[in-house]
Tab-separated table of C-alpha atoms and ligand atoms in Angstrom:
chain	number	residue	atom	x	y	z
W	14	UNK	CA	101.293	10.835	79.450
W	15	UNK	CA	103.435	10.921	76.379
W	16	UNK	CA	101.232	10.835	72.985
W	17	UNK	CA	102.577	10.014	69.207
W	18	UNK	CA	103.759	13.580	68.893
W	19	UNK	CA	106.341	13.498	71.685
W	20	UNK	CA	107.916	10.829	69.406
W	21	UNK	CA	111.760	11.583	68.822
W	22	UNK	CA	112.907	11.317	65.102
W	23	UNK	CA	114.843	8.472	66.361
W	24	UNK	CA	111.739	6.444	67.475
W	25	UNK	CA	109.875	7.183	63.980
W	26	UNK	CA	113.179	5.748	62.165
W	27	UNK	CA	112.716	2.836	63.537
W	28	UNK	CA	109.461	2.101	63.648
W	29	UNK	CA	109.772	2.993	59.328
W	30	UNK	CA	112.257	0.716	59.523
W	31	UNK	CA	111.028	-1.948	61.129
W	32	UNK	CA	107.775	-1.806	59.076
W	33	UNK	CA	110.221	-2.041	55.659
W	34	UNK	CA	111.972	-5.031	57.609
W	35	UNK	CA	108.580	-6.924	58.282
W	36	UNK	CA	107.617	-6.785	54.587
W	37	UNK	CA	111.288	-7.780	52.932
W	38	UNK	CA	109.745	-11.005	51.921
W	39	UNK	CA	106.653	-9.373	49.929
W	40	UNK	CA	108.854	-6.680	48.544
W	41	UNK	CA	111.639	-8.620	47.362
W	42	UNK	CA	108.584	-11.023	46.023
W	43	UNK	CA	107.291	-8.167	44.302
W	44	UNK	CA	110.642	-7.317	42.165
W	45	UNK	CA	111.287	-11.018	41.652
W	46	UNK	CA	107.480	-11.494	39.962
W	47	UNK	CA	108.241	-8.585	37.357
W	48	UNK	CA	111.487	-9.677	37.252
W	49	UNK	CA	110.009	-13.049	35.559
W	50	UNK	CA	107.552	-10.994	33.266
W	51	UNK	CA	109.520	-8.035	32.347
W	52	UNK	CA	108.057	-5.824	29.774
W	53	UNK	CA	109.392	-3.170	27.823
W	54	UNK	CA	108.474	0.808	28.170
W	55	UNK	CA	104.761	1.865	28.057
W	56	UNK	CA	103.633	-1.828	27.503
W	57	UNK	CA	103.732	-2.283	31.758
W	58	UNK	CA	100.755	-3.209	31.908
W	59	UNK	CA	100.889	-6.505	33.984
W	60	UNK	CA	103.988	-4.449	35.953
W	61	UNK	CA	101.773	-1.845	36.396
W	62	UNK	CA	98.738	-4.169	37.985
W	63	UNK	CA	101.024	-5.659	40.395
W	64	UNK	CA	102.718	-2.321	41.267
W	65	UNK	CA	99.243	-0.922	41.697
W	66	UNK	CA	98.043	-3.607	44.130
W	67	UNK	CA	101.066	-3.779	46.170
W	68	UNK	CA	100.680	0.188	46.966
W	69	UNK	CA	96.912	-0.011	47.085
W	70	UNK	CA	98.084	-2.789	49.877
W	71	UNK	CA	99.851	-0.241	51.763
W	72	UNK	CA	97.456	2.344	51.926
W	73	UNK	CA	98.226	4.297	48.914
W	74	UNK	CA	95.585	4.092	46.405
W	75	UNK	CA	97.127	5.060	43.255
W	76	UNK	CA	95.879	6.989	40.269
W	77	UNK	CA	97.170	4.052	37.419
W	78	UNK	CA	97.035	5.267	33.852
W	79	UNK	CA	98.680	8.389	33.736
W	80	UNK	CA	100.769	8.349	30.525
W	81	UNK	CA	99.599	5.034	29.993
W	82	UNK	CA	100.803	2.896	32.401
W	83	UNK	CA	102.487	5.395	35.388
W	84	UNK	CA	100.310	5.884	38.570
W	85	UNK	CA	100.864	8.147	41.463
W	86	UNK	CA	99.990	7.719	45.231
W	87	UNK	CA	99.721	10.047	47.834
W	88	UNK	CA	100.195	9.629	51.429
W	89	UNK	CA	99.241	12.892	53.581
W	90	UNK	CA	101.079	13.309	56.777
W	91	UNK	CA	99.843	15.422	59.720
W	92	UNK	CA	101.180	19.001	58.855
W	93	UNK	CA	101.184	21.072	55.682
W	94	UNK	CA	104.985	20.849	54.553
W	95	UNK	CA	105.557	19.982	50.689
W	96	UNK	CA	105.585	16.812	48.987
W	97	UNK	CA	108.385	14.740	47.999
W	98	UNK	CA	108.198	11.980	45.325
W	99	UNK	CA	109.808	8.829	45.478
W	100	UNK	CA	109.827	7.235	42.311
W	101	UNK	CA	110.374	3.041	40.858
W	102	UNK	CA	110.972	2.789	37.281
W	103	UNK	CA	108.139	-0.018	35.869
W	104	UNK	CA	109.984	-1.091	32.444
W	105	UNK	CA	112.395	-3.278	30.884
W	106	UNK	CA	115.099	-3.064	28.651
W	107	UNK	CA	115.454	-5.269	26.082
W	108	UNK	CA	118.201	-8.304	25.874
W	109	UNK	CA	117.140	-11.562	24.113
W	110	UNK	CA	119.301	-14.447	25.741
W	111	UNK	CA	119.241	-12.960	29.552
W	112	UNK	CA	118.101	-15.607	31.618
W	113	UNK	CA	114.623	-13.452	32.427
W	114	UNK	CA	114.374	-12.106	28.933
W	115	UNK	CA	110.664	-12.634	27.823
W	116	UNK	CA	111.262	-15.363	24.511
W	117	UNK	CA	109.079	-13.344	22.271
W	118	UNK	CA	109.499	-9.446	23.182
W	119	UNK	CA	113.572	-10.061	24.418
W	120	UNK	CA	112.351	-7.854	27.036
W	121	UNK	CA	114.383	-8.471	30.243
W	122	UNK	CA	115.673	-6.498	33.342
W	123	UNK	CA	118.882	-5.867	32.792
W	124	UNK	CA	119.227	-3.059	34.448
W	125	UNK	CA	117.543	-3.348	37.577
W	126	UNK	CA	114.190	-1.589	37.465
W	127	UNK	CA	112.202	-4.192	38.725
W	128	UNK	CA	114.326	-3.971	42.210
W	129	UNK	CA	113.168	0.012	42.319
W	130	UNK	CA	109.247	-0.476	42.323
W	131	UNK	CA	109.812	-3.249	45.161
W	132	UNK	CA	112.147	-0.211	46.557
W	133	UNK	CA	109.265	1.972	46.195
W	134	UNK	CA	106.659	-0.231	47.911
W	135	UNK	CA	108.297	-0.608	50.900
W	136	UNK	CA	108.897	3.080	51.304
W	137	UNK	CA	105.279	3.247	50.790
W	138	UNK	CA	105.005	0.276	53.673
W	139	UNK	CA	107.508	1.808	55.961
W	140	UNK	CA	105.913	5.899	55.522
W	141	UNK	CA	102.280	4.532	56.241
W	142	UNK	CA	103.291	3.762	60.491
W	143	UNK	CA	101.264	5.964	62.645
W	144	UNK	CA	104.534	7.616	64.058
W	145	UNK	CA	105.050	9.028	60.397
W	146	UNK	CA	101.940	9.663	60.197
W	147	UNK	CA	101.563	11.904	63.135
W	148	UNK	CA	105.004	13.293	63.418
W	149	UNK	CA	106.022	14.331	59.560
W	150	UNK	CA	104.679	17.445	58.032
W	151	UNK	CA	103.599	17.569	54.204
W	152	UNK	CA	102.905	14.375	51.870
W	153	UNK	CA	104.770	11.618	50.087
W	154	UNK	CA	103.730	10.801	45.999
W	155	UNK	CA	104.697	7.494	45.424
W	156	UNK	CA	105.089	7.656	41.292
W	157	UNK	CA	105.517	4.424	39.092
W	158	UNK	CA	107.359	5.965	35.782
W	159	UNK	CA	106.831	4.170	32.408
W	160	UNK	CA	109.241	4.020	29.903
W	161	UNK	CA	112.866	5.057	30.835
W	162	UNK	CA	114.526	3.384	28.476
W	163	UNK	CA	114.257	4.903	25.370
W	164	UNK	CA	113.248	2.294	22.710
W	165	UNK	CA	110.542	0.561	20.666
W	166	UNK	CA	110.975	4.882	18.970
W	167	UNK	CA	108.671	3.578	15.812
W	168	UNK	CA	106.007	2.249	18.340
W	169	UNK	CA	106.173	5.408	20.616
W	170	UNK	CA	106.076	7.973	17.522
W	171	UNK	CA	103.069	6.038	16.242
W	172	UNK	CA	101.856	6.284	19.666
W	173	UNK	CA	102.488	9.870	19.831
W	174	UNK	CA	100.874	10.127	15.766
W	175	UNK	CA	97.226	8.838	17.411
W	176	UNK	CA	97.336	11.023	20.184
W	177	UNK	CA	98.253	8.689	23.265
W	178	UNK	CA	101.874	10.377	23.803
W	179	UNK	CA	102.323	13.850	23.876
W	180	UNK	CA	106.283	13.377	24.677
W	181	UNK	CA	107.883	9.664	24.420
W	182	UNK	CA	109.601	8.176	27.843
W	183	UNK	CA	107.301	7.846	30.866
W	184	UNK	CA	108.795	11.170	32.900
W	185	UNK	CA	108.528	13.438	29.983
W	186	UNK	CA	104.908	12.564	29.623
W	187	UNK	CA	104.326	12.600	33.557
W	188	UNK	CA	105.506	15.985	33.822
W	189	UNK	CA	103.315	16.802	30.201
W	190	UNK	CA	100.653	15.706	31.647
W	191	UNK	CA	101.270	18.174	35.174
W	192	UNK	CA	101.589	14.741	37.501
W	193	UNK	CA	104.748	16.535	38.882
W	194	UNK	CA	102.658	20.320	39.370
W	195	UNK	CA	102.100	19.302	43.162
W	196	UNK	CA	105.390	17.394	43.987
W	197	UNK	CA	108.078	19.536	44.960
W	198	UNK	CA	111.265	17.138	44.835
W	199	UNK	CA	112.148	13.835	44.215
W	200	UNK	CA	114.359	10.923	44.522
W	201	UNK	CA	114.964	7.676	43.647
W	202	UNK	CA	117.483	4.527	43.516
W	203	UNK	CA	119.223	2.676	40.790
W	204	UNK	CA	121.136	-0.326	40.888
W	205	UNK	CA	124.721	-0.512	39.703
W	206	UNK	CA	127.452	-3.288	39.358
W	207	UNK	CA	129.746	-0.949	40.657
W	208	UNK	CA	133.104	-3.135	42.226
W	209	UNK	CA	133.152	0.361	44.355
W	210	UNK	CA	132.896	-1.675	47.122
W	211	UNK	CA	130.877	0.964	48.513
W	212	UNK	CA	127.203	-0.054	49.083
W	213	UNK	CA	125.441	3.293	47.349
W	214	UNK	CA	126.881	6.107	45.418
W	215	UNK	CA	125.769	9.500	45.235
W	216	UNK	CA	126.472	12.343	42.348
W	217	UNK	CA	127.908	12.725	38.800
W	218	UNK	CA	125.670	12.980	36.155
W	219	UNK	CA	124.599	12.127	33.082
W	220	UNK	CA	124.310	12.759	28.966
W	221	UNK	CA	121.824	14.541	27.326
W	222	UNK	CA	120.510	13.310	24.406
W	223	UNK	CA	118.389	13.503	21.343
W	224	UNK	CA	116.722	10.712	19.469
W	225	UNK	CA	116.460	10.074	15.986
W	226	UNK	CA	114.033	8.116	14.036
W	227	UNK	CA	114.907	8.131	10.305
W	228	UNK	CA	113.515	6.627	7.297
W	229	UNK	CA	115.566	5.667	3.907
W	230	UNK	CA	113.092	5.987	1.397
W	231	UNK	CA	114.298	4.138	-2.070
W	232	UNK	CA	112.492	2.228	-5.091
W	233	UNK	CA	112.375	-1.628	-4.759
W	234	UNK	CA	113.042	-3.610	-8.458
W	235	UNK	CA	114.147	-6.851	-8.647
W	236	UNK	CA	117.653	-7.572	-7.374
W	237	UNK	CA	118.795	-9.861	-9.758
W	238	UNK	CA	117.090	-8.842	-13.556
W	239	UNK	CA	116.986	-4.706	-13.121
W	240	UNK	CA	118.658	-3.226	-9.942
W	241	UNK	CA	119.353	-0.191	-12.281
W	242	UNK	CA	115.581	0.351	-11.642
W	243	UNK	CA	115.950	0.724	-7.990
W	244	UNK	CA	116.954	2.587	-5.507
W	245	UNK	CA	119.018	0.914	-2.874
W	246	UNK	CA	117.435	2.170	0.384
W	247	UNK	CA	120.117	0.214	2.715
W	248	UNK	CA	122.729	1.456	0.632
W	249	UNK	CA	121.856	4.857	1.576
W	250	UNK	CA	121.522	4.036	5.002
W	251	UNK	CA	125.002	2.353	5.300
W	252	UNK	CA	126.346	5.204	3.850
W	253	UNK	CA	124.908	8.032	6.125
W	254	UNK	CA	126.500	5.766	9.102
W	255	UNK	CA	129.956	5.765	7.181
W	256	UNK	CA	129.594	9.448	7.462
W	257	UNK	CA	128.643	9.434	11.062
W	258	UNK	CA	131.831	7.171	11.740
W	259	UNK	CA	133.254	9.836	9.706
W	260	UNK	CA	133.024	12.200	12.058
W	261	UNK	CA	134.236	10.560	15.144
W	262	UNK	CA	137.700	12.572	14.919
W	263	UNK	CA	136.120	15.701	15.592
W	264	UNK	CA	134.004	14.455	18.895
W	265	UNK	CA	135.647	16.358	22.151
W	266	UNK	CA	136.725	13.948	25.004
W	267	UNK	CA	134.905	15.589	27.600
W	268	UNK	CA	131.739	16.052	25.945
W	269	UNK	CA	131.456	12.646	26.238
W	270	UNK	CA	129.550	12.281	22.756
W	271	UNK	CA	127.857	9.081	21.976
W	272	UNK	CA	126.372	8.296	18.569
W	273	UNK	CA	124.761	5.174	17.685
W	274	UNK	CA	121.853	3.519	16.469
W	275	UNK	CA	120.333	0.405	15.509
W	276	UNK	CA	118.546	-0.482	11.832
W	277	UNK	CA	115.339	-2.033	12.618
W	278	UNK	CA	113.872	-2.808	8.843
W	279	UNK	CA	116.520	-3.185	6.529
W	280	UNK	CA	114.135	-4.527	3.717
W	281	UNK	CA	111.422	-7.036	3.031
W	282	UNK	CA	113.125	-9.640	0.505
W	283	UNK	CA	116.558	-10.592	-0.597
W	284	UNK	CA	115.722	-10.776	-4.263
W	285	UNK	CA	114.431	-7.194	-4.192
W	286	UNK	CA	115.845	-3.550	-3.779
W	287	UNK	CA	115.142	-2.337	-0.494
W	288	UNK	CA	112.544	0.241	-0.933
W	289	UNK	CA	112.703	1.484	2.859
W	290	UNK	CA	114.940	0.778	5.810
W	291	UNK	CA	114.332	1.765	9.027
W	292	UNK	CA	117.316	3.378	11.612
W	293	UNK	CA	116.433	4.371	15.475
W	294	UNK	CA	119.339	6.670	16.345
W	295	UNK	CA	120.773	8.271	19.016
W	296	UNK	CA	123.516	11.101	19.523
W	297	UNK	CA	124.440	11.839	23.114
W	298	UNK	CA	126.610	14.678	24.941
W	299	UNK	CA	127.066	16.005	28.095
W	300	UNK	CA	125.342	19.228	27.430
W	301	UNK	CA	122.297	19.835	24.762
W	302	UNK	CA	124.115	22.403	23.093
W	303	UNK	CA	127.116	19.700	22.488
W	304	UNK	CA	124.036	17.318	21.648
W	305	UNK	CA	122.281	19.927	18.999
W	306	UNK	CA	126.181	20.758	17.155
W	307	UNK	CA	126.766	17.183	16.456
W	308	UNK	CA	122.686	16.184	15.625
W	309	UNK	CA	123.026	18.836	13.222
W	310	UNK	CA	125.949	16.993	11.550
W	311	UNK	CA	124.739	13.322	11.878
W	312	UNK	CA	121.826	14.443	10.079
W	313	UNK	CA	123.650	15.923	7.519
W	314	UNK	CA	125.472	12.338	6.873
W	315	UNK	CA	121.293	10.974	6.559
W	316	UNK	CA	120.974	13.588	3.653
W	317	UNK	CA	124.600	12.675	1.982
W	318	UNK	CA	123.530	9.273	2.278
W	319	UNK	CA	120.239	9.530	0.412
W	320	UNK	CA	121.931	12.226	-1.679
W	321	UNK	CA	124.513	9.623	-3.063
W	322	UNK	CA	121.866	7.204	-4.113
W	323	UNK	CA	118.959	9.335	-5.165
W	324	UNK	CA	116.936	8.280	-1.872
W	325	UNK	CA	114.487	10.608	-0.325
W	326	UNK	CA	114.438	10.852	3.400
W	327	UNK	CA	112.607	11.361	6.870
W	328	UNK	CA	114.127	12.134	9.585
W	329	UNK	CA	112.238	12.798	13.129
W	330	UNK	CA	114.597	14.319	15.538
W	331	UNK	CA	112.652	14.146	19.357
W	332	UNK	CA	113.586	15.817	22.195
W	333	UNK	CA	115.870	12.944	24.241
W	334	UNK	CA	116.689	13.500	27.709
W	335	UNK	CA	118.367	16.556	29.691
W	336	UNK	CA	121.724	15.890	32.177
W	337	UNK	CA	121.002	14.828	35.330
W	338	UNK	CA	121.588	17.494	38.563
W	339	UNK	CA	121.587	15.897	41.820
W	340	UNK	CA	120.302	18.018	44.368
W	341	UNK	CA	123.844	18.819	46.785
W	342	UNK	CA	121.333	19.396	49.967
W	343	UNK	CA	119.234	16.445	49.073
W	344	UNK	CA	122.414	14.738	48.135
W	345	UNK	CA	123.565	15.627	52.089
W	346	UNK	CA	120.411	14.104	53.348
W	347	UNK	CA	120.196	10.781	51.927
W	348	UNK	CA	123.919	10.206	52.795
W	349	UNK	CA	123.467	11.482	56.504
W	350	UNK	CA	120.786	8.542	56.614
W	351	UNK	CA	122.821	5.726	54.888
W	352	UNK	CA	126.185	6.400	56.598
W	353	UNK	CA	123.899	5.874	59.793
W	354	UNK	CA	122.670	3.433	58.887
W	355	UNK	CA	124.848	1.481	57.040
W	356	UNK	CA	128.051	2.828	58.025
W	357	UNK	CA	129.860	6.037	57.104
W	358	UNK	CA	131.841	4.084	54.715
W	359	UNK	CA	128.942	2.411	52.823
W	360	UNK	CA	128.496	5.550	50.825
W	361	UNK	CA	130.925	6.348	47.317
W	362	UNK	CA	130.279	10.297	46.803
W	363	UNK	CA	130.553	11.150	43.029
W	364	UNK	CA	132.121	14.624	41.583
W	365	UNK	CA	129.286	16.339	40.455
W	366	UNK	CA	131.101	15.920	36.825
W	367	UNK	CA	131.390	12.108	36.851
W	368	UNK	CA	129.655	11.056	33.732
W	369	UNK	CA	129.174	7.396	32.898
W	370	UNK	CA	127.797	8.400	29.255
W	371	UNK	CA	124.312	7.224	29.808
W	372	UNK	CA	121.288	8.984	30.401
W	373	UNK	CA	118.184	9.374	32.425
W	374	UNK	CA	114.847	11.160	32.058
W	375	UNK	CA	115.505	11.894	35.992
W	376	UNK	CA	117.623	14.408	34.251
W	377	UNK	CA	114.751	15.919	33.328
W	378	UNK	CA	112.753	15.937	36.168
W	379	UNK	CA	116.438	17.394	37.555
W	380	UNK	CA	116.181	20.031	35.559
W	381	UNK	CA	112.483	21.270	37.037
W	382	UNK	CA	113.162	20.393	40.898
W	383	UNK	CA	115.414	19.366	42.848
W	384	UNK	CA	116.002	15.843	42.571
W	385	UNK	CA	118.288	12.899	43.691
W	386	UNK	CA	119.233	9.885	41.632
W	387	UNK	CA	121.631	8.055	43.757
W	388	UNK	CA	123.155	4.261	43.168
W	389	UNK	CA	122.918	1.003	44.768
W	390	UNK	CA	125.756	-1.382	43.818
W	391	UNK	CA	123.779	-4.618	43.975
W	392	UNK	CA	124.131	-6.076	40.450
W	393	UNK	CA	126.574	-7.873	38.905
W	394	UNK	CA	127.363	-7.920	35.358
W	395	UNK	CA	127.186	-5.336	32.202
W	396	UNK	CA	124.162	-2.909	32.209
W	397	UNK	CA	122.060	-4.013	29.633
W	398	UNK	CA	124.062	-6.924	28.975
W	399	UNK	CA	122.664	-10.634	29.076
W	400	UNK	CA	124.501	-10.927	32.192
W	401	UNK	CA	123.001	-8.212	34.186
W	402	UNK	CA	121.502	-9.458	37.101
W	403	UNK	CA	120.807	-8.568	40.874
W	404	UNK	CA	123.237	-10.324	42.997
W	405	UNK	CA	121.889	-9.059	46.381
W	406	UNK	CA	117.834	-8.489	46.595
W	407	UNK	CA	118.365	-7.602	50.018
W	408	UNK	CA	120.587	-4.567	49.472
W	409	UNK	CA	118.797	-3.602	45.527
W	410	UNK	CA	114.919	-3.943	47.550
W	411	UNK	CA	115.534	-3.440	51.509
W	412	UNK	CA	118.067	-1.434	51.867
W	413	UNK	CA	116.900	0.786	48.933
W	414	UNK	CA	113.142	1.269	50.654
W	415	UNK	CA	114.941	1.996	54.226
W	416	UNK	CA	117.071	4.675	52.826
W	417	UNK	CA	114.601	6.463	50.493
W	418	UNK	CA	111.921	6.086	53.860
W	419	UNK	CA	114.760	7.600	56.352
W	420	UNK	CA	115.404	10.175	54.077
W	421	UNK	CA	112.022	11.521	53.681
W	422	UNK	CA	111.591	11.120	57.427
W	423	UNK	CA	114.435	14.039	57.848
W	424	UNK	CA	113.446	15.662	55.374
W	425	UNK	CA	109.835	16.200	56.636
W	426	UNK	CA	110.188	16.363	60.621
W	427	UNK	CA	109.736	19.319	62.625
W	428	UNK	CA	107.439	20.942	59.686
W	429	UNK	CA	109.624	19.996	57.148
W	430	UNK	CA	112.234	22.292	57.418
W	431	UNK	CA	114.341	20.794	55.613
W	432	UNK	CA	112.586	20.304	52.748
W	433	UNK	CA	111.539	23.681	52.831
W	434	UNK	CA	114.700	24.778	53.431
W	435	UNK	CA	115.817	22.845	49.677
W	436	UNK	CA	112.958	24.295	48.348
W	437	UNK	CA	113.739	27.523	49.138
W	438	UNK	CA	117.458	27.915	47.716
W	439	UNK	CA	116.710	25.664	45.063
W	440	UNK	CA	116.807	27.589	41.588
W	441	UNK	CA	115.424	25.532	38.924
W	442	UNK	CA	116.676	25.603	35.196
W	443	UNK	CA	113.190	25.517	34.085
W	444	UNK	CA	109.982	26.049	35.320
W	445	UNK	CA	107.912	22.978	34.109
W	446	UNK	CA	105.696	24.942	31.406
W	447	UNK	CA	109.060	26.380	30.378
W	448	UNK	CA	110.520	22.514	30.485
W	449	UNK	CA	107.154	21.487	28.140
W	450	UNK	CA	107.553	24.243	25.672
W	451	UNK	CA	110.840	23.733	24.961
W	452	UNK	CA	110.353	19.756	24.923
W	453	UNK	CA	107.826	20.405	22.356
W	454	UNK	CA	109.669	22.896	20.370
W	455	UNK	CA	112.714	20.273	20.087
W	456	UNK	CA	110.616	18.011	18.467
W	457	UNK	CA	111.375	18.326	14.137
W	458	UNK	CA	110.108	16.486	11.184
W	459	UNK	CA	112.430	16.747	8.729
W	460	UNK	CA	111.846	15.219	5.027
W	461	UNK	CA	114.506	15.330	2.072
W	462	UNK	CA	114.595	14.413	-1.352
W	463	UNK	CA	117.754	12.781	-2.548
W	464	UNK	CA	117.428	12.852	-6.127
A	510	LIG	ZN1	118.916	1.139	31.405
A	511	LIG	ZN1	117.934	1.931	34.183
């Protein structure tokens, strides 16, 4: 009589996939709810309920609460091989006038995230059959990340000042906090509006960056009877981003530098001096020691700004996000399962080079393990744009869950080998204490007086 074990790989595929299949509707129900109440990063809270319930719903009770709103879930299989994480980003960017955007936050999902924890449930769905259960080797952490996008850096910082953030996106903290120590890879998907016409894409990689959070400290007096009094905060501010634009000549086309920022408190009243204005800044590069040459001169251009009109200044530089590394061997797997799946054409592979200019804290995570951050071209529209939206639920949810589900089925049969086999020849950058030291040394506080 044959039992569960005689099972062949090919049987446990598809009874994972058939379990993702039967739950489309609820998944793609799942991303379409938090879709309607986005919220932006570390705020998940209702995300992070309705995450929590749909795992709980497939067997995987979830820790909830780990650097604030993330939660974990592990599902054991039958033999001792490692554990692979397959992660769904919880938060929202923000874009006031997308058709989800929340009217008072501006919070929508324009860039897809929503689709990756409804990705991530139906992994967790399709992993809990008995023929996974009794065939794969090791365990599955099902991780819900806060906080990829890096904004809202005056709420986070103030966060971090009353001790609820040790580091500020939703990864950084995770691995802080030693939710990674027992996972030894991970993966996940992100949408794209890629006209590839390729249904994923695998490889490139992304910017570092560091962030900047920078107050113009002047004197308000009133605007009109004795501006001699004051001192023009804006001004200053306005300034030190002449300066930056200044220095645009000198950028190096492949480092791929981005610097910009955003001024959110310019001043308090028209008729008076701004006494303090607010800028959230960021300079990006494709590696940190590109990032930490030009930081170095973008702050300089804070100081000649506050320097020209007698401001004083403080600048917090925090440690951004590290390039992303796919995984080559992990990169092999999860194509081997979508080319079967979906056709040996329905996969675009990426020069490990390719480097849209954006970043990820996956490229942290890269950076510690190995680690897979592949695309699904299933949006249409301009990431973080108004019209960002998910033209094919199907492909962003479904497809998604079935791919990241087949993958850790090869990954983990016959005792895992090859998992263990990744492990093994994987050679990290960083170990993960080494990752939070350095993190932590990044971090500056920088004041200046301008006068
Ligand atoms: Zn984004
Ligand atoms: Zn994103």
């Amino acid at each position: 009589m044959s039992t569960v074990r005689d099972l062949s790989r090919v049987q446990v595929k598809a009874a994972v996939r058939r379990a993702i299949e039967n739950a489309s509707d609820e998944i793609i129900s799942l991303s379409r709810d938090i879709y309607e109440h986005p919220e932006p990063g570390f705020t998940e809270e209702r995300t992070a309920r309705a995450v929590a319930k749909a795992l709980s719903n497939a067997g995987v009770n979830p820790e909830t609460g780990i650097a604030i709103t993330g939660m974990k879930g592990l599902r054991s299989f039958d033999g001792d091989g490692p554990t692979i994480g397959v992660i769904g980003e919880l938060d929202a960017v923000k874009a006031p006038g997308h058709p989800g955007a929340d009217p008072i936050t501006g919070a929508a999902h324009a860039c897809g995230h929503h689709t990756q924890v409804g990705a991530l449930v139906g992994a967790a769905i399709g992993l809990g059959v008995k023929e996974a259960a009794a065939t794969l080797s090791g365990r599955a952490a099902f991780i819900a990340t806060p906080a990829e996008e890096f904004i809202d850096v005056g709420m986070r910082w103030g966060l971090r000042e009353t001790g609820h953030l040790g580091l500020l996106s939703g990864k950084q903290e995770m691995i802080r906090l030693g939710a990674f120590d027992d996972v030894d890879m991970a993966m996940m998907i992100h949408t794209s509006s890629s006209k590839a016409q390729r249904r994923f894409i695998v490889g490139g990689t992304s910017n570092a960056h560091v962030v900047h959070y920078v107050k113009f400290l002047g004197k308000a007096a009133h605007a009109g009877g004795a501006p001699h009094q004051g001192v023009n905060a804006l001004q200053a501010a306005m300034l030190a981003i002449a300066g930056i634009n200044a220095q645009r000549e000198t950028f190096e086309a492949e480092n791929q530098t981005r610097v910009h920022g955003i001024i959110t408190s310019g001043g308090v009243a028209t008729n008076a001096v701004p006494a303090e204005v607010v800028y959230e800044g960021r300079v990006r590069g494709r590696t940190m020691e590109a990032v930490d040459k030009i930081a170095s001169r973008v702050e300089d251009c804070y100081r000649a700004g506050a320097l020209a009109m007698g401001a004083d200044l403080e600048i917090v530089s925090i440690p951004g996000y590290l390039p992303l590394e796919n995984n080559p061997d992990m990169a092999r797997a999860f194509t081997r399962n979508v080319g079967a799946e979906f056709g040996e054409d329905s996969v675009m592979i990426q020069a490990d080079h390719v480097n849209a200019g954006g970043s990820t804290d996956m490229g942290d995570l890269s950076q510690i393990m190995p680690a897979l951050h592949p695309y699904v071209a299933a949006a249409d529209g301009t990431g973080h744009g108004i019209d960002y939206v998910i033209a094919d639920y199907r492909r962003a949810v479904v497809d998604s869950a079935i791919s990241l589900a087949l993958t850790v089925v090869d990954l983990l049969s016959d005792g895992a080998a090859e998992a263990r086999g990744i492990i093994d020849s994987h050679r990290p950058s960083l170990t993960r204490s080494e990752y939070v030291q350095s993190q932590a040394a990044r971090l500056r506080k920088i004041n200046f007086r301008g006068e």
